[in-house]
Amino acid sequence: MPRRELSIEQVQRWVISFLILAVSSFPLGAMTAAIAMLVDDDRRSDAILLLVVMAVIGVLALGAIRLVHRRPPLSPWIAFGSLPAIAAAAWVFSS
């Protein structure tokens, strides 16, 4: 299989993309734990608000990654940014 050479600029874009992903992932995990505790305390409205914040952070992170790669930020792909919030909602509210 032939190797594809990447320019320094392409490597920098990928590194920044992974940094954006890593930095945005840490709050999502913490919010999932906070949501679980809020649901246990019967504070569902607060938990739903945190789920919305999670979805916004995920969508913004994917939009930023698309901008780094010089793609238009508005795309159907950024909807995948809300998947962590959807998964957290399914996990927390199913129990």
PDB file of C-alpha atoms in Angstrom:
ATOM      1  CA  MET A   1       0.000   0.000   0.000  1.00  0.00           C
ATOM      2  CA  PRO A   2       1.546   3.336  -0.973  1.00  0.00           C
ATOM      3  CA  ARG A   3       2.207   5.769   1.827  1.00  0.00           C
ATOM      4  CA  ARG A   4       0.510   9.124   1.693  1.00  0.00           C
ATOM      5  CA  GLU A   5       2.780  12.001   2.618  1.00  0.00           C
ATOM      6  CA  LEU A   6       1.216  14.688   4.799  1.00  0.00           C
ATOM      7  CA  SER A   7       2.400  18.253   4.830  1.00  0.00           C
ATOM      8  CA  ILE A   8       3.276  19.934   8.106  1.00  0.00           C
ATOM      9  CA  GLU A   9       0.103  22.011   7.811  1.00  0.00           C
ATOM     10  CA  GLN A  10      -2.060  18.886   7.482  1.00  0.00           C
ATOM     11  CA  VAL A  11      -0.414  17.297  10.512  1.00  0.00           C
ATOM     12  CA  GLN A  12      -0.969  20.492  12.493  1.00  0.00           C
ATOM     13  CA  ARG A  13      -4.664  20.443  11.551  1.00  0.00           C
ATOM     14  CA  TRP A  14      -5.027  16.859  12.757  1.00  0.00           C
ATOM     15  CA  VAL A  15      -3.210  17.596  16.015  1.00  0.00           C
ATOM     16  CA  ILE A  16      -5.451  20.611  16.688  1.00  0.00           C
ATOM     17  CA  SER A  17      -8.509  18.489  15.845  1.00  0.00           C
ATOM     18  CA  PHE A  18      -7.547  15.864  18.399  1.00  0.00           C
ATOM     19  CA  LEU A  19      -6.858  18.555  20.987  1.00  0.00           C
ATOM     20  CA  ILE A  20     -10.304  20.070  20.418  1.00  0.00           C
ATOM     21  CA  LEU A  21     -11.839  16.618  20.757  1.00  0.00           C
ATOM     22  CA  ALA A  22      -9.913  15.845  23.946  1.00  0.00           C
ATOM     23  CA  VAL A  23     -10.636  19.199  25.600  1.00  0.00           C
ATOM     24  CA  SER A  24     -14.339  18.974  24.778  1.00  0.00           C
ATOM     25  CA  SER A  25     -14.595  15.369  25.993  1.00  0.00           C
ATOM     26  CA  PHE A  26     -13.525  16.024  29.579  1.00  0.00           C
ATOM     27  CA  PRO A  27     -16.527  18.222  30.486  1.00  0.00           C
ATOM     28  CA  LEU A  28     -18.883  15.757  28.821  1.00  0.00           C
ATOM     29  CA  GLY A  29     -17.796  12.973  31.159  1.00  0.00           C
ATOM     30  CA  ALA A  30     -18.086  15.197  34.204  1.00  0.00           C
ATOM     31  CA  MET A  31     -21.532  16.372  33.128  1.00  0.00           C
ATOM     32  CA  THR A  32     -22.683  12.782  32.721  1.00  0.00           C
ATOM     33  CA  ALA A  33     -21.734  12.079  36.337  1.00  0.00           C
ATOM     34  CA  ALA A  34     -23.432  15.292  37.481  1.00  0.00           C
ATOM     35  CA  ILE A  35     -26.590  14.392  35.553  1.00  0.00           C
ATOM     36  CA  ALA A  36     -26.710  10.982  37.214  1.00  0.00           C
ATOM     37  CA  MET A  37     -26.484  12.621  40.636  1.00  0.00           C
ATOM     38  CA  LEU A  38     -29.154  15.202  39.763  1.00  0.00           C
ATOM     39  CA  VAL A  39     -31.571  12.512  38.612  1.00  0.00           C
ATOM     40  CA  ASP A  40     -31.010  10.607  41.856  1.00  0.00           C
ATOM     41  CA  ASP A  41     -31.942  13.793  43.755  1.00  0.00           C
ATOM     42  CA  ASP A  42     -35.152  14.195  41.691  1.00  0.00           C
ATOM     43  CA  ARG A  43     -33.826  17.315  39.951  1.00  0.00           C
ATOM     44  CA  ARG A  44     -34.703  16.224  36.418  1.00  0.00           C
ATOM     45  CA  SER A  45     -35.119  19.753  35.032  1.00  0.00           C
ATOM     46  CA  ASP A  46     -31.532  20.572  36.006  1.00  0.00           C
ATOM     47  CA  ALA A  47     -30.370  17.303  34.457  1.00  0.00           C
ATOM     48  CA  ILE A  48     -32.155  18.125  31.200  1.00  0.00           C
ATOM     49  CA  LEU A  49     -30.494  21.535  31.133  1.00  0.00           C
ATOM     50  CA  LEU A  50     -27.078  19.885  31.494  1.00  0.00           C
ATOM     51  CA  LEU A  51     -27.963  17.490  28.667  1.00  0.00           C
ATOM     52  CA  VAL A  52     -28.680  20.469  26.432  1.00  0.00           C
ATOM     53  CA  VAL A  53     -25.335  22.018  27.416  1.00  0.00           C
ATOM     54  CA  MET A  54     -23.637  18.699  26.604  1.00  0.00           C
ATOM     55  CA  ALA A  55     -25.222  18.650  23.159  1.00  0.00           C
ATOM     56  CA  VAL A  56     -24.165  22.250  22.492  1.00  0.00           C
ATOM     57  CA  ILE A  57     -20.562  21.544  23.530  1.00  0.00           C
ATOM     58  CA  GLY A  58     -20.436  18.492  21.274  1.00  0.00           C
ATOM     59  CA  VAL A  59     -21.888  20.320  18.281  1.00  0.00           C
ATOM     60  CA  LEU A  60     -19.552  23.285  18.774  1.00  0.00           C
ATOM     61  CA  ALA A  61     -16.552  20.968  19.050  1.00  0.00           C
ATOM     62  CA  LEU A  62     -17.371  19.231  15.779  1.00  0.00           C
ATOM     63  CA  GLY A  63     -18.035  22.584  14.115  1.00  0.00           C
ATOM     64  CA  ALA A  64     -14.628  23.817  15.301  1.00  0.00           C
ATOM     65  CA  ILE A  65     -12.946  20.683  13.962  1.00  0.00           C
ATOM     66  CA  ARG A  66     -14.619  21.238  10.595  1.00  0.00           C
ATOM     67  CA  LEU A  67     -13.355  24.840  10.580  1.00  0.00           C
ATOM     68  CA  VAL A  68      -9.811  23.676  11.344  1.00  0.00           C
ATOM     69  CA  HIS A  69      -9.977  21.445   8.279  1.00  0.00           C
ATOM     70  CA  ARG A  70     -11.379  24.333   6.209  1.00  0.00           C
ATOM     71  CA  ARG A  71     -14.772  22.765   5.778  1.00  0.00           C
ATOM     72  CA  PRO A  72     -18.056  24.623   6.254  1.00  0.00           C
ATOM     73  CA  PRO A  73     -19.035  24.359   9.922  1.00  0.00           C
ATOM     74  CA  LEU A  74     -22.717  23.796   9.180  1.00  0.00           C
ATOM     75  CA  SER A  75     -23.146  20.282   7.946  1.00  0.00           C
ATOM     76  CA  PRO A  76     -25.312  17.288   8.792  1.00  0.00           C
ATOM     77  CA  TRP A  77     -22.177  15.752  10.343  1.00  0.00           C
ATOM     78  CA  ILE A  78     -22.208  18.149  13.298  1.00  0.00           C
ATOM     79  CA  ALA A  79     -25.388  16.471  14.513  1.00  0.00           C
ATOM     80  CA  PHE A  80     -23.095  13.682  15.697  1.00  0.00           C
ATOM     81  CA  GLY A  81     -21.871  16.121  18.336  1.00  0.00           C
ATOM     82  CA  SER A  82     -25.095  15.537  20.227  1.00  0.00           C
ATOM     83  CA  LEU A  83     -24.514  11.768  20.467  1.00  0.00           C
ATOM     84  CA  PRO A  84     -22.788  11.927  23.888  1.00  0.00           C
ATOM     85  CA  ALA A  85     -25.795  13.819  25.284  1.00  0.00           C
ATOM     86  CA  ILE A  86     -28.224  11.337  23.737  1.00  0.00           C
ATOM     87  CA  ALA A  87     -26.241   8.399  25.134  1.00  0.00           C
ATOM     88  CA  ALA A  88     -26.095  10.033  28.588  1.00  0.00           C
ATOM     89  CA  ALA A  89     -29.842  10.669  28.513  1.00  0.00           C
ATOM     90  CA  ALA A  90     -30.567   7.064  27.576  1.00  0.00           C
ATOM     91  CA  TRP A  91     -28.252   5.755  30.282  1.00  0.00           C
ATOM     92  CA  VAL A  92     -29.365   8.081  33.078  1.00  0.00           C
ATOM     93  CA  PHE A  93     -33.099   8.150  32.448  1.00  0.00           C
ATOM     94  CA  SER A  94     -33.415   4.414  31.761  1.00  0.00           C
ATOM     95  CA  SER A  95     -32.351   3.486  35.280  1.00  0.00           C
TER      96      SER A  95
END
